[in-house]
C-alpha cells in the first residue's frame, strides 16, 4: 500500500505516475491502444521519411534522460507531487514525431519493467503524454515561438506548449476515466485539471530552464525549432547526455518525494485508487528490489535508464537500415 511505502522513506519509493491497469474499461483501453498505435505508426513513418536523421545515439540518450527525469518527483501542493514529463522538451529538441517515439520508448520500459503505467493503458498514456505533450505542445509552441527575440523568444513557445500539453493530457485522461464509467466527468475533470495546474507550471519551468541552457551553449541541438532558425545541427554529446541521465537516476531519483502524483492523488481523493490492478509480472514493481534494499532502488533506476537508451537506439537504427542499405541494392 502507499502508506507502507511512505513509511519506508522517500529513497525506497518512486511513485507510480501513469494510468495503471484496471482504471479503463475494455472498450476504452482497446480504443486508446488502437489510436495510440496509429499515431505511433504515423510518427515512425514520418521519421523514416526525414532527409536528415537524428543519430541513434542522440535519440537513445534523450530517451534515457526523459526516463530518469520522470523518476524525480518533487512536492508541489499539500499531498501531491509532480515530475518532469518531458514530452514538450523532447519535441523541442528532436521534433514532435521523434519526441513521440521517445515517449513511447519511455512508457514501454516503465510499464514492462516496473509496472509504472498499465500494459492495457499504454495507449491512453501514450496519447496523454506523447500525443498531448509532444504533438499538442509543439502546436502551441509553434504559435508562440518568436525567434527574432533570441533565446527568450525561442523558449517562450515550449514553455507555453509544456503548460498547455500537460493540462491537455490531464483532460484526456479524465475523459478516458469518465468513458470507462470509473467516475463522472463533471467531477473528475475539474479535479484533474485543478491538481495538474501546479504540475503544468513545474513542467513549463523545467522545460524552459533546460532549453534556455541548451540554446545558450548548443542552439543547433534544438532541432524541433529548426523552422524558426538557420543552420543544421551538429553532433550531439550523446554520451554526455547519457551520463547526466544515469547520474539523475542514481543520485536524485532515490530521494524523490513519496507523495502521490497528480493522477494518484485524484484517485485517492475520489476513492477509486483500489481499482488499480497489476496484470503484467514486471521484474521490479515500483522500481524496487526488496532483497537489495536501497541499492535495489538505485539499481532499478539505472537499469531502466540504460534500457530506455538501448531500446530507443535499436529502434532508431532499425529505421535507418533500409535507407542505408538502399545504395547497395
GROMACS .gro file of C-alpha atoms in nm, residues 82-258:
model
  177
   82UNK     CA    1   0.492   1.623  -0.969
   83UNK     CA    2   0.775   1.548  -1.207
   84UNK     CA    3   0.902   1.646  -1.549
   85UNK     CA    4   0.712   1.451  -1.816
   86UNK     CA    5   0.943   1.567  -2.096
   87UNK     CA    6   0.711   1.546  -2.396
   88UNK     CA    7   0.745   1.910  -2.496
   89UNK     CA    8   1.116   1.905  -2.415
   90UNK     CA    9   1.171   1.609  -2.647
   91UNK     CA   10   0.959   1.770  -2.921
   92UNK     CA   11   1.161   2.093  -2.898
   93UNK     CA   12   1.492   1.907  -2.919
   94UNK     CA   13   1.422   1.648  -3.189
   95UNK     CA   14   1.081   1.737  -3.334
   96UNK     CA   15   0.728   1.628  -3.242
   97UNK     CA   16   0.729   1.290  -3.420
   98UNK     CA   17   1.063   1.184  -3.279
   99UNK     CA   18   0.952   1.317  -2.943
  100UNK     CA   19   0.650   1.088  -2.956
  101UNK     CA   20   0.881   0.793  -3.030
  102UNK     CA   21   1.091   0.889  -2.726
  103UNK     CA   22   0.780   0.895  -2.507
  104UNK     CA   23   0.666   0.557  -2.643
  105UNK     CA   24   1.003   0.403  -2.553
  106UNK     CA   25   0.999   0.552  -2.201
  107UNK     CA   26   0.642   0.438  -2.135
  108UNK     CA   27   0.714   0.087  -2.264
  109UNK     CA   28   1.014   0.045  -2.033
  110UNK     CA   29   0.819   0.181  -1.737
  111UNK     CA   30   0.522  -0.048  -1.793
  112UNK     CA   31   0.708  -0.368  -1.878
  113UNK     CA   32   0.990  -0.349  -1.625
  114UNK     CA   33   0.839  -0.156  -1.335
  115UNK     CA   34   0.456  -0.170  -1.357
  116UNK     CA   35   0.462   0.210  -1.384
  117UNK     CA   36   0.157   0.251  -1.606
  118UNK     CA   37  -0.058  -0.039  -1.715
  119UNK     CA   38   0.001  -0.252  -2.022
  120UNK     CA   39  -0.366  -0.224  -2.116
  121UNK     CA   40  -0.344   0.153  -2.053
  122UNK     CA   41  -0.033   0.200  -2.267
  123UNK     CA   42  -0.231   0.360  -2.549
  124UNK     CA   43  -0.400   0.607  -2.314
  125UNK     CA   44  -0.069   0.701  -2.151
  126UNK     CA   45   0.096   0.746  -2.491
  127UNK     CA   46  -0.184   0.970  -2.614
  128UNK     CA   47  -0.180   1.174  -2.292
  129UNK     CA   48   0.196   1.223  -2.266
  130UNK     CA   49   0.308   1.176  -2.625
  131UNK     CA   50   0.007   1.297  -2.819
  132UNK     CA   51  -0.082   1.586  -2.591
  133UNK     CA   52   0.270   1.659  -2.466
  134UNK     CA   53   0.463   1.630  -2.793
  135UNK     CA   54   0.212   1.697  -3.069
  136UNK     CA   55  -0.027   1.928  -2.885
  137UNK     CA   56   0.252   2.104  -2.701
  138UNK     CA   57   0.452   2.154  -3.021
  139UNK     CA   58   0.147   2.300  -3.196
  140UNK     CA   59   0.109   2.559  -2.919
  141UNK     CA   60   0.484   2.625  -2.914
  142UNK     CA   61   0.493   2.692  -3.287
  143UNK     CA   62   0.229   2.963  -3.244
  144UNK     CA   63   0.405   3.134  -2.954
  145UNK     CA   64   0.771   3.096  -3.057
  146UNK     CA   65   0.938   3.426  -3.157
  147UNK     CA   66   1.294   3.358  -3.286
  148UNK     CA   67   1.368   3.725  -3.351
  149UNK     CA   68   1.365   3.783  -2.975
  150UNK     CA   69   1.659   3.547  -2.922
  151UNK     CA   70   1.674   3.281  -2.654
  152UNK     CA   71   1.375   3.419  -2.465
  153UNK     CA   72   1.160   3.413  -2.776
  154UNK     CA   73   1.260   3.057  -2.860
  155UNK     CA   74   1.198   2.937  -2.505
  156UNK     CA   75   0.860   3.110  -2.469
  157UNK     CA   76   0.693   2.874  -2.717
  158UNK     CA   77   0.798   2.547  -2.550
  159UNK     CA   78   0.715   2.690  -2.206
  160UNK     CA   79   0.361   2.764  -2.323
  161UNK     CA   80   0.346   2.429  -2.502
  162UNK     CA   81   0.460   2.238  -2.192
  163UNK     CA   82   0.193   2.404  -1.979
  164UNK     CA   83  -0.085   2.350  -2.234
  165UNK     CA   84   0.023   1.995  -2.317
  166UNK     CA   85   0.020   1.890  -1.951
  167UNK     CA   86  -0.334   2.017  -1.898
  168UNK     CA   87  -0.448   1.868  -2.230
  169UNK     CA   88  -0.311   1.530  -2.123
  170UNK     CA   89  -0.485   1.557  -1.784
  171UNK     CA   90  -0.814   1.641  -1.955
  172UNK     CA   91  -0.772   1.345  -2.190
  173UNK     CA   92  -0.716   1.103  -1.901
  174UNK     CA   93  -1.016   1.246  -1.717
  175UNK     CA   94  -1.226   1.182  -2.027
  176UNK     CA   95  -1.096   0.826  -2.055
  177UNK     CA   96  -1.183   0.760  -1.689
  178UNK     CA   97  -1.531   0.904  -1.740
  179UNK     CA   98  -1.590   0.696  -2.054
  180UNK     CA   99  -1.482   0.392  -1.855
  181UNK     CA  100  -1.754   0.483  -1.602
  182UNK     CA  101  -1.494   0.492  -1.327
  183UNK     CA  102  -1.604   0.839  -1.217
  184UNK     CA  103  -1.840   1.104  -1.361
  185UNK     CA  104  -1.676   1.359  -1.590
  186UNK     CA  105  -1.841   1.650  -1.411
  187UNK     CA  106  -1.632   1.567  -1.101
  188UNK     CA  107  -1.314   1.402  -1.223
  189UNK     CA  108  -1.237   1.660  -1.495
  190UNK     CA  109  -1.223   1.971  -1.271
  191UNK     CA  110  -1.035   1.781  -1.000
  192UNK     CA  111  -0.780   1.653  -1.251
  193UNK     CA  112  -0.729   1.996  -1.403
  194UNK     CA  113  -0.701   2.177  -1.070
  195UNK     CA  114  -0.440   1.933  -0.936
  196UNK     CA  115  -0.245   1.942  -1.262
  197UNK     CA  116  -0.212   2.321  -1.281
  198UNK     CA  117   0.090   2.323  -1.043
  199UNK     CA  118   0.228   2.018  -1.225
  200UNK     CA  119   0.190   2.205  -1.555
  201UNK     CA  120   0.372   2.504  -1.407
  202UNK     CA  121   0.655   2.275  -1.298
  203UNK     CA  122   0.666   2.118  -1.646
  204UNK     CA  123   0.683   2.462  -1.806
  205UNK     CA  124   0.953   2.587  -1.570
  206UNK     CA  125   1.179   2.282  -1.610
  207UNK     CA  126   1.129   2.270  -1.986
  208UNK     CA  127   1.218   2.638  -2.015
  209UNK     CA  128   1.523   2.611  -1.791
  210UNK     CA  129   1.666   2.312  -1.978
  211UNK     CA  130   1.602   2.463  -2.321
  212UNK     CA  131   1.745   2.802  -2.221
  213UNK     CA  132   2.065   2.629  -2.113
  214UNK     CA  133   2.088   2.426  -2.434
  215UNK     CA  134   2.013   2.730  -2.653
  216UNK     CA  135   2.291   2.932  -2.493
  217UNK     CA  136   2.555   2.664  -2.536
  218UNK     CA  137   2.441   2.449  -2.829
  219UNK     CA  138   2.148   2.616  -3.010
  220UNK     CA  139   2.198   2.381  -3.306
  221UNK     CA  140   2.073   2.092  -3.092
  222UNK     CA  141   1.722   2.233  -3.065
  223UNK     CA  142   1.608   2.058  -3.383
  224UNK     CA  143   1.239   2.082  -3.311
  225UNK     CA  144   1.255   2.460  -3.360
  226UNK     CA  145   1.460   2.440  -3.678
  227UNK     CA  146   1.192   2.608  -3.888
  228UNK     CA  147   1.249   2.917  -3.676
  229UNK     CA  148   1.626   2.911  -3.703
  230UNK     CA  149   1.906   2.882  -3.956
  231UNK     CA  150   2.172   2.621  -3.990
  232UNK     CA  151   2.183   2.248  -3.929
  233UNK     CA  152   2.254   2.059  -3.613
  234UNK     CA  153   2.597   1.942  -3.519
  235UNK     CA  154   2.672   1.615  -3.343
  236UNK     CA  155   2.504   1.591  -3.005
  237UNK     CA  156   2.707   1.484  -2.700
  238UNK     CA  157   2.512   1.159  -2.663
  239UNK     CA  158   2.749   1.009  -2.407
  240UNK     CA  159   2.734   1.325  -2.201
  241UNK     CA  160   2.354   1.326  -2.201
  242UNK     CA  161   2.351   0.958  -2.105
  243UNK     CA  162   2.593   1.028  -1.822
  244UNK     CA  163   2.365   1.302  -1.689
  245UNK     CA  164   2.065   1.067  -1.712
  246UNK     CA  165   2.249   0.796  -1.518
  247UNK     CA  166   2.354   1.048  -1.253
  248UNK     CA  167   1.992   1.161  -1.211
  249UNK     CA  168   1.874   0.800  -1.179
  250UNK     CA  169   2.147   0.707  -0.931
  251UNK     CA  170   2.173   1.017  -0.712
  252UNK     CA  171   1.847   1.215  -0.740
  253UNK     CA  172   1.571   0.964  -0.811
  254UNK     CA  173   1.624   0.762  -0.489
  255UNK     CA  174   1.531   1.076  -0.293
  256UNK     CA  175   1.215   1.154  -0.490
  257UNK     CA  176   0.914   1.278  -0.296
  258UNK     CA  177   0.698   0.992  -0.166
   0.00000   0.00000   0.00000
